[in-house]
């Protein structure tokens, strides 16, 4: 105790003034006088006495000052255990509820806890046991809100990622199932981030759904930096990019201009406007609709298919077709000879083409290692 008091007095005297402090003991005052003589050594002495090994306040005291109590309902005085987050937020919870929610907690509460801390240090009496958790307060609160009969929080993709980790850590299969059910609602905002998360936790069905949604993204959006990608193996991200590219290649083969062959084209009675003789293919070529039959096709048809296939090769998703269809529908209806049937025929052709695009994409599979 004497050594400790001496260190504090000496340190205080050095910091407050270069004149011996009146409150210092004679022994300390003598050392301060020596400091006047040995000015070059003063800075070194200050450094020694400000070293972390000789703190004026212990780390436990500092943590106590920064500690906070969580908001309701995790501030009840009748709680029998405190979960302390990594950022020093105390959650007052009930062992019975956590034991039902997690077999991990059920087992833990039957064992002697390594640390027993009285909560009077944080302003709450009762002497509950304190369990130091590795999670941040945000993650811990979200986890507990799933365990307690309270309103469920609004989650972001980052929250899903954190909760999937704790669900696996604390053996909460039910929580994993609930998070999987919530994923489709969040995937639409950022399918690449969603893919990275579910790939990390080897959720194959969700990974395929996210990869399908990512087909509507072009290369700038697909390659945009995302922090979550740092946690995913490069091979996992490469599989997504390869799937996107292969789907684009599969859809681009539907363009009849490559080989003049479109076996998926509806038969002539279904598309009367395609037989219009006032306008033909701009290349003046006929089109094979099967192995033996050829047909001269209206020019707006080749415009529709070529523009659509070019766009789909970059973003192989039928969700991008509506603007192209609206633009070319105006061109198809401009023919004075067949405008009465062009609108109906182009709509029917669009339905057939969309179905064929979806069929081509479905033939491409996302290669996953799990």
Tab-separated table of C-alpha atoms in Angstrom:
chain	number	residue	atom	x	y	z
A	1	UNK	CA	0.000	0.000	0.000
A	2	UNK	CA	2.836	2.399	0.885
A	3	UNK	CA	4.559	1.801	-2.450
A	4	UNK	CA	1.330	2.385	-4.301
A	5	UNK	CA	0.661	5.633	-2.421
A	6	UNK	CA	4.203	6.801	-3.064
A	7	UNK	CA	3.846	6.154	-6.794
A	8	UNK	CA	0.622	8.136	-6.942
A	9	UNK	CA	2.052	11.083	-5.011
A	10	UNK	CA	5.173	11.229	-7.120
A	11	UNK	CA	3.195	11.004	-10.335
A	12	UNK	CA	0.802	13.698	-9.113
A	13	UNK	CA	3.636	16.018	-8.193
A	14	UNK	CA	5.291	15.616	-11.591
A	15	UNK	CA	2.105	16.314	-13.477
A	16	UNK	CA	0.749	19.251	-11.511
A	17	UNK	CA	3.835	21.419	-11.301
A	18	UNK	CA	7.600	21.625	-11.459
A	19	UNK	CA	7.394	23.144	-7.975
A	20	UNK	CA	7.181	20.632	-5.080
A	21	UNK	CA	3.525	20.154	-4.175
A	22	UNK	CA	2.610	21.170	-0.661
A	23	UNK	CA	0.634	18.004	-0.114
A	24	UNK	CA	3.542	15.723	-0.963
A	25	UNK	CA	5.552	13.995	1.735
A	26	UNK	CA	9.096	15.276	2.392
A	27	UNK	CA	10.531	12.202	0.759
A	28	UNK	CA	8.587	12.861	-2.430
A	29	UNK	CA	9.372	16.592	-2.279
A	30	UNK	CA	13.083	15.790	-2.244
A	31	UNK	CA	12.706	13.745	-5.413
A	32	UNK	CA	10.881	16.608	-7.088
A	33	UNK	CA	13.763	18.945	-6.300
A	34	UNK	CA	16.111	16.484	-7.917
A	35	UNK	CA	13.886	16.699	-10.991
A	36	UNK	CA	14.782	20.373	-11.370
A	37	UNK	CA	18.422	19.406	-11.651
A	38	UNK	CA	17.835	16.475	-13.938
A	39	UNK	CA	15.543	18.141	-16.467
A	40	UNK	CA	16.493	15.798	-19.373
A	41	UNK	CA	15.343	12.808	-17.365
A	42	UNK	CA	11.961	14.316	-16.473
A	43	UNK	CA	10.186	13.164	-19.629
A	44	UNK	CA	11.466	9.638	-19.206
A	45	UNK	CA	10.265	9.535	-15.597
A	46	UNK	CA	6.812	10.762	-16.621
A	47	UNK	CA	6.685	8.053	-19.265
A	48	UNK	CA	7.517	5.372	-16.711
A	49	UNK	CA	4.853	6.478	-14.250
A	50	UNK	CA	2.222	6.772	-16.986
A	51	UNK	CA	2.861	3.216	-18.147
A	52	UNK	CA	-0.238	0.985	-18.365
A	53	UNK	CA	1.289	-1.325	-15.771
A	54	UNK	CA	0.913	1.465	-13.180
A	55	UNK	CA	-2.595	2.841	-13.782
A	56	UNK	CA	-4.239	5.231	-11.382
A	57	UNK	CA	-7.551	3.530	-12.208
A	58	UNK	CA	-7.880	-0.200	-12.769
A	59	UNK	CA	-9.359	-1.570	-15.993
A	60	UNK	CA	-12.196	-3.054	-13.966
A	61	UNK	CA	-13.078	0.422	-12.659
A	62	UNK	CA	-12.997	1.852	-16.179
A	63	UNK	CA	-15.317	-0.914	-17.459
A	64	UNK	CA	-17.684	-0.246	-14.558
A	65	UNK	CA	-17.937	3.420	-15.518
A	66	UNK	CA	-18.642	2.605	-19.183
A	67	UNK	CA	-21.122	-0.163	-18.411
A	68	UNK	CA	-24.788	0.388	-19.331
A	69	UNK	CA	-28.025	-1.460	-18.732
A	70	UNK	CA	-29.974	-2.585	-21.790
A	71	UNK	CA	-33.362	-1.110	-22.619
A	72	UNK	CA	-36.635	-2.791	-21.703
A	73	UNK	CA	-37.524	-5.592	-21.451
A	74	UNK	CA	-33.946	-6.569	-20.578
A	75	UNK	CA	-33.664	-4.332	-17.530
A	76	UNK	CA	-35.972	-6.199	-15.133
A	77	UNK	CA	-34.763	-6.375	-11.512
A	78	UNK	CA	-36.284	-9.848	-11.109
A	79	UNK	CA	-33.892	-11.343	-13.678
A	80	UNK	CA	-31.629	-14.070	-12.353
A	81	UNK	CA	-28.670	-13.726	-14.722
A	82	UNK	CA	-26.931	-10.923	-16.595
A	83	UNK	CA	-25.502	-11.331	-20.080
A	84	UNK	CA	-22.794	-8.718	-20.584
A	85	UNK	CA	-22.014	-7.813	-24.190
A	86	UNK	CA	-18.542	-7.162	-25.499
A	87	UNK	CA	-19.239	-3.423	-25.518
A	88	UNK	CA	-20.275	-3.479	-21.823
A	89	UNK	CA	-24.069	-3.494	-22.027
A	90	UNK	CA	-25.814	-5.594	-19.360
A	91	UNK	CA	-28.891	-7.600	-20.372
A	92	UNK	CA	-30.935	-8.749	-17.363
A	93	UNK	CA	-32.533	-12.004	-18.481
A	94	UNK	CA	-34.149	-15.140	-17.086
A	95	UNK	CA	-32.463	-18.515	-17.094
A	96	UNK	CA	-35.732	-20.368	-17.673
A	97	UNK	CA	-36.414	-18.575	-20.956
A	98	UNK	CA	-32.883	-19.023	-22.276
A	99	UNK	CA	-32.843	-22.689	-21.238
A	100	UNK	CA	-35.950	-23.323	-23.326
A	101	UNK	CA	-34.550	-21.404	-26.292
A	102	UNK	CA	-31.123	-23.031	-26.325
A	103	UNK	CA	-29.746	-26.335	-25.109
A	104	UNK	CA	-26.387	-24.574	-24.891
A	105	UNK	CA	-27.681	-22.190	-22.225
A	106	UNK	CA	-29.594	-24.983	-20.516
A	107	UNK	CA	-26.375	-26.932	-20.051
A	108	UNK	CA	-24.375	-23.853	-19.083
A	109	UNK	CA	-26.769	-22.880	-16.306
A	110	UNK	CA	-26.430	-26.317	-14.715
A	111	UNK	CA	-22.666	-25.851	-14.370
A	112	UNK	CA	-20.816	-23.600	-11.920
A	113	UNK	CA	-20.164	-20.246	-13.564
A	114	UNK	CA	-16.513	-19.208	-13.722
A	115	UNK	CA	-17.271	-15.632	-12.578
A	116	UNK	CA	-19.785	-14.460	-10.012
A	117	UNK	CA	-20.151	-10.660	-10.068
A	118	UNK	CA	-22.523	-8.611	-7.928
A	119	UNK	CA	-24.531	-6.213	-10.088
A	120	UNK	CA	-24.268	-3.436	-7.550
A	121	UNK	CA	-21.304	-2.215	-9.641
A	122	UNK	CA	-23.787	-1.233	-12.367
A	123	UNK	CA	-26.380	0.239	-10.073
A	124	UNK	CA	-28.673	-2.778	-9.701
A	125	UNK	CA	-28.825	-4.751	-6.495
A	126	UNK	CA	-29.496	-8.461	-6.306
A	127	UNK	CA	-26.176	-10.149	-6.901
A	128	UNK	CA	-27.097	-11.899	-10.171
A	129	UNK	CA	-24.516	-13.983	-11.947
A	130	UNK	CA	-22.801	-12.213	-14.828
A	131	UNK	CA	-21.898	-14.068	-18.017
A	132	UNK	CA	-19.434	-12.289	-20.278
A	133	UNK	CA	-20.561	-12.702	-23.898
A	134	UNK	CA	-18.451	-12.382	-27.047
A	135	UNK	CA	-21.221	-10.661	-29.031
A	136	UNK	CA	-21.852	-6.931	-29.421
A	137	UNK	CA	-24.950	-5.444	-27.790
A	138	UNK	CA	-26.783	-5.096	-31.128
A	139	UNK	CA	-26.446	-8.802	-31.910
A	140	UNK	CA	-27.244	-9.841	-28.351
A	141	UNK	CA	-30.412	-7.749	-28.261
A	142	UNK	CA	-31.620	-9.184	-31.571
A	143	UNK	CA	-30.963	-12.705	-30.309
A	144	UNK	CA	-32.880	-12.128	-27.081
A	145	UNK	CA	-35.813	-10.550	-28.913
A	146	UNK	CA	-36.244	-13.792	-30.794
A	147	UNK	CA	-36.194	-15.696	-27.495
A	148	UNK	CA	-38.615	-13.449	-25.598
A	149	UNK	CA	-42.320	-12.893	-26.414
A	150	UNK	CA	-41.751	-9.356	-27.694
A	151	UNK	CA	-41.970	-7.601	-31.053
A	152	UNK	CA	-39.535	-8.925	-33.627
A	153	UNK	CA	-36.957	-6.399	-34.829
A	154	UNK	CA	-36.531	-5.135	-38.374
A	155	UNK	CA	-33.470	-6.915	-39.733
A	156	UNK	CA	-30.864	-5.981	-42.297
A	157	UNK	CA	-28.636	-8.440	-44.145
A	158	UNK	CA	-25.792	-7.730	-41.701
A	159	UNK	CA	-28.112	-8.704	-38.838
A	160	UNK	CA	-28.987	-11.967	-40.565
A	161	UNK	CA	-25.293	-12.743	-40.905
A	162	UNK	CA	-24.632	-12.100	-37.205
A	163	UNK	CA	-27.691	-14.035	-36.054
A	164	UNK	CA	-26.883	-17.058	-38.191
A	165	UNK	CA	-23.510	-17.166	-36.461
A	166	UNK	CA	-24.953	-17.078	-32.942
A	167	UNK	CA	-27.731	-19.516	-33.875
A	168	UNK	CA	-25.095	-22.045	-34.833
A	169	UNK	CA	-22.897	-21.201	-31.844
A	170	UNK	CA	-25.672	-21.583	-29.263
A	171	UNK	CA	-27.399	-24.553	-30.899
A	172	UNK	CA	-30.603	-22.774	-31.946
A	173	UNK	CA	-31.824	-24.669	-34.988
A	174	UNK	CA	-35.247	-23.045	-34.676
A	175	UNK	CA	-33.672	-19.612	-35.067
A	176	UNK	CA	-31.806	-20.710	-38.191
A	177	UNK	CA	-35.113	-21.861	-39.703
A	178	UNK	CA	-36.790	-18.540	-38.941
A	179	UNK	CA	-33.904	-16.588	-40.422
A	180	UNK	CA	-34.006	-18.716	-43.572
A	181	UNK	CA	-37.710	-17.908	-43.928
A	182	UNK	CA	-36.926	-14.186	-43.688
A	183	UNK	CA	-34.141	-14.248	-46.264
A	184	UNK	CA	-36.333	-14.034	-49.412
A	185	UNK	CA	-37.721	-10.693	-48.198
A	186	UNK	CA	-34.208	-9.261	-47.901
A	187	UNK	CA	-32.592	-10.933	-50.911
A	188	UNK	CA	-34.336	-8.639	-53.359
A	189	UNK	CA	-32.468	-5.585	-52.001
A	190	UNK	CA	-28.992	-6.986	-52.530
A	191	UNK	CA	-28.876	-10.552	-53.880
A	192	UNK	CA	-25.068	-10.621	-54.024
A	193	UNK	CA	-24.750	-9.857	-50.313
A	194	UNK	CA	-27.463	-12.401	-49.598
A	195	UNK	CA	-25.601	-14.980	-51.674
A	196	UNK	CA	-22.379	-14.312	-49.759
A	197	UNK	CA	-24.107	-14.830	-46.420
A	198	UNK	CA	-25.928	-18.041	-47.282
A	199	UNK	CA	-22.842	-19.403	-49.049
A	200	UNK	CA	-20.849	-18.857	-45.871
A	201	UNK	CA	-23.367	-20.972	-43.942
A	202	UNK	CA	-23.807	-23.540	-46.740
A	203	UNK	CA	-27.524	-22.962	-47.324
A	204	UNK	CA	-27.793	-24.389	-50.828
A	205	UNK	CA	-31.455	-23.601	-51.566
A	206	UNK	CA	-31.074	-19.987	-50.468
A	207	UNK	CA	-27.808	-19.671	-52.404
A	208	UNK	CA	-29.547	-20.729	-55.633
A	209	UNK	CA	-32.392	-18.284	-55.010
A	210	UNK	CA	-29.950	-15.431	-54.422
A	211	UNK	CA	-27.957	-16.347	-57.537
A	212	UNK	CA	-31.150	-16.295	-59.617
A	213	UNK	CA	-32.048	-12.845	-58.304
A	214	UNK	CA	-28.512	-11.657	-59.083
A	215	UNK	CA	-29.122	-12.392	-62.784
A	216	UNK	CA	-30.906	-9.066	-63.125
A	217	UNK	CA	-27.682	-7.230	-62.245
A	218	UNK	CA	-25.256	-6.012	-64.857
A	219	UNK	CA	-21.503	-6.259	-64.481
A	220	UNK	CA	-21.056	-2.873	-62.730
A	221	UNK	CA	-23.499	-3.899	-59.997
A	222	UNK	CA	-22.259	-7.464	-59.894
A	223	UNK	CA	-18.637	-6.406	-59.391
A	224	UNK	CA	-19.399	-3.552	-56.978
A	225	UNK	CA	-17.345	-3.866	-53.761
A	226	UNK	CA	-19.186	-5.247	-50.749
A	227	UNK	CA	-17.586	-5.710	-47.305
A	228	UNK	CA	-19.298	-9.064	-46.829
A	229	UNK	CA	-17.382	-10.525	-49.784
A	230	UNK	CA	-14.201	-10.409	-47.704
A	231	UNK	CA	-15.645	-13.243	-45.603
A	232	UNK	CA	-16.477	-15.480	-48.563
A	233	UNK	CA	-13.917	-17.708	-50.299
A	234	UNK	CA	-12.901	-16.400	-53.709
A	235	UNK	CA	-14.116	-19.667	-55.202
A	236	UNK	CA	-17.621	-19.019	-53.856
A	237	UNK	CA	-17.809	-15.600	-55.511
A	238	UNK	CA	-16.345	-17.012	-58.736
A	239	UNK	CA	-19.134	-19.601	-58.852
A	240	UNK	CA	-21.719	-16.817	-58.796
A	241	UNK	CA	-19.978	-14.923	-61.607
A	242	UNK	CA	-19.636	-18.072	-63.689
A	243	UNK	CA	-23.331	-18.883	-63.239
A	244	UNK	CA	-24.279	-15.360	-64.332
A	245	UNK	CA	-22.082	-15.632	-67.443
A	246	UNK	CA	-23.341	-19.083	-68.446
A	247	UNK	CA	-26.968	-17.978	-68.147
A	248	UNK	CA	-26.227	-15.007	-70.398
A	249	UNK	CA	-24.625	-17.287	-72.969
A	250	UNK	CA	-27.573	-19.695	-72.891
A	251	UNK	CA	-30.113	-16.926	-73.504
A	252	UNK	CA	-28.080	-15.297	-76.282
A	253	UNK	CA	-28.458	-18.494	-78.341
A	254	UNK	CA	-32.156	-17.711	-78.732
A	255	UNK	CA	-31.286	-14.951	-81.200
A	256	UNK	CA	-32.335	-16.390	-84.591
A	257	UNK	CA	-29.953	-14.044	-86.402
A	258	UNK	CA	-27.043	-16.332	-85.491
A	259	UNK	CA	-28.306	-19.341	-87.421
A	260	UNK	CA	-31.633	-18.253	-88.874
A	261	UNK	CA	-33.339	-20.961	-86.847
A	262	UNK	CA	-36.059	-20.479	-84.204
A	263	UNK	CA	-37.873	-23.728	-83.475
A	264	UNK	CA	-39.565	-22.109	-80.477
A	265	UNK	CA	-41.452	-19.636	-82.709
A	266	UNK	CA	-45.261	-20.164	-82.629
A	267	UNK	CA	-46.944	-21.566	-85.704
A	268	UNK	CA	-48.276	-19.292	-88.435
A	269	UNK	CA	-51.958	-19.308	-87.426
A	270	UNK	CA	-50.961	-17.964	-84.001
A	271	UNK	CA	-49.049	-14.992	-85.390
A	272	UNK	CA	-50.902	-13.579	-88.379
A	273	UNK	CA	-48.971	-10.314	-88.387
A	274	UNK	CA	-45.742	-12.222	-89.006
A	275	UNK	CA	-47.073	-13.007	-92.477
A	276	UNK	CA	-47.422	-9.335	-93.383
A	277	UNK	CA	-45.793	-8.730	-96.792
A	278	UNK	CA	-45.304	-4.976	-96.412
A	279	UNK	CA	-42.203	-5.312	-94.250
A	280	UNK	CA	-39.724	-8.145	-93.964
A	281	UNK	CA	-36.472	-8.934	-92.310
A	282	UNK	CA	-34.008	-6.127	-92.806
A	283	UNK	CA	-31.483	-8.737	-93.946
A	284	UNK	CA	-33.970	-10.141	-96.462
A	285	UNK	CA	-33.506	-13.623	-95.041
A	286	UNK	CA	-36.127	-16.191	-94.238
A	287	UNK	CA	-36.278	-18.062	-90.963
A	288	UNK	CA	-36.367	-21.773	-90.250
A	289	UNK	CA	-39.104	-22.595	-87.739
A	290	UNK	CA	-38.320	-26.307	-87.895
A	291	UNK	CA	-36.051	-28.606	-89.862
A	292	UNK	CA	-37.929	-28.167	-93.149
A	293	UNK	CA	-40.171	-25.086	-92.980
A	294	UNK	CA	-39.009	-21.542	-93.718
A	295	UNK	CA	-40.868	-18.299	-93.241
A	296	UNK	CA	-40.430	-14.629	-94.046
A	297	UNK	CA	-40.842	-12.735	-90.802
A	298	UNK	CA	-41.897	-9.159	-90.042
A	299	UNK	CA	-38.989	-6.812	-89.287
A	300	UNK	CA	-40.242	-5.797	-85.840
A	301	UNK	CA	-39.898	-9.409	-84.797
A	302	UNK	CA	-36.172	-9.539	-85.470
A	303	UNK	CA	-35.778	-6.159	-83.751
A	304	UNK	CA	-37.536	-7.479	-80.673
A	305	UNK	CA	-35.530	-10.679	-80.464
A	306	UNK	CA	-32.133	-9.156	-81.236
A	307	UNK	CA	-32.466	-6.309	-78.756
A	308	UNK	CA	-33.847	-8.634	-76.122
A	309	UNK	CA	-31.084	-11.210	-76.585
A	310	UNK	CA	-28.388	-8.535	-76.429
A	311	UNK	CA	-29.791	-7.175	-73.176
A	312	UNK	CA	-30.298	-10.657	-71.756
A	313	UNK	CA	-26.717	-11.663	-72.495
A	314	UNK	CA	-25.664	-8.965	-70.013
A	315	UNK	CA	-28.521	-9.318	-67.529
A	316	UNK	CA	-30.136	-12.740	-68.078
A	317	UNK	CA	-33.409	-11.975	-66.314
A	318	UNK	CA	-36.838	-11.554	-67.880
A	319	UNK	CA	-37.465	-8.604	-65.546
A	320	UNK	CA	-35.523	-6.355	-67.949
A	321	UNK	CA	-37.721	-7.115	-70.988
A	322	UNK	CA	-40.624	-4.740	-70.320
A	323	UNK	CA	-38.930	-1.523	-71.569
A	324	UNK	CA	-37.753	-3.296	-74.724
A	325	UNK	CA	-41.185	-4.747	-75.336
A	326	UNK	CA	-42.903	-1.359	-74.906
A	327	UNK	CA	-40.538	0.326	-77.358
A	328	UNK	CA	-40.869	-2.290	-80.051
A	329	UNK	CA	-44.608	-2.620	-79.603
A	330	UNK	CA	-44.944	0.897	-80.964
A	331	UNK	CA	-42.935	-0.084	-84.036
A	332	UNK	CA	-45.022	-3.208	-84.589
A	333	UNK	CA	-48.276	-1.250	-84.389
A	334	UNK	CA	-47.063	1.337	-86.904
A	335	UNK	CA	-47.663	-0.976	-89.888
A	336	UNK	CA	-50.754	0.254	-91.743
A	337	UNK	CA	-51.513	-3.227	-93.042
A	338	UNK	CA	-51.321	-5.357	-89.867
A	339	UNK	CA	-51.496	-2.937	-86.944
A	340	UNK	CA	-54.856	-4.423	-85.890
A	341	UNK	CA	-53.240	-7.766	-85.121
A	342	UNK	CA	-49.696	-6.634	-84.317
A	343	UNK	CA	-50.443	-5.734	-80.706
A	344	UNK	CA	-52.070	-9.080	-79.979
A	345	UNK	CA	-49.400	-11.019	-81.829
A	346	UNK	CA	-46.494	-9.235	-80.159
A	347	UNK	CA	-47.987	-9.882	-76.728
A	348	UNK	CA	-48.381	-13.552	-77.545
A	349	UNK	CA	-44.843	-13.683	-78.905
A	350	UNK	CA	-43.546	-12.007	-75.745
A	351	UNK	CA	-45.158	-14.666	-73.567
A	352	UNK	CA	-43.635	-17.425	-75.679
A	353	UNK	CA	-40.219	-15.763	-75.652
A	354	UNK	CA	-40.249	-15.194	-71.870
A	355	UNK	CA	-41.117	-18.836	-71.305
A	356	UNK	CA	-38.241	-19.882	-73.576
A	357	UNK	CA	-35.798	-17.582	-71.767
A	358	UNK	CA	-36.781	-19.013	-68.402
A	359	UNK	CA	-36.410	-22.527	-69.769
A	360	UNK	CA	-32.911	-21.741	-71.061
A	361	UNK	CA	-31.882	-20.313	-67.681
A	362	UNK	CA	-33.303	-23.293	-65.826
A	363	UNK	CA	-30.984	-25.565	-67.799
A	364	UNK	CA	-27.963	-23.816	-66.255
A	365	UNK	CA	-27.151	-24.940	-62.731
A	366	UNK	CA	-25.227	-23.144	-60.005
A	367	UNK	CA	-22.283	-25.340	-59.090
A	368	UNK	CA	-22.014	-25.476	-55.295
A	369	UNK	CA	-19.535	-27.529	-53.240
A	370	UNK	CA	-22.150	-28.348	-50.579
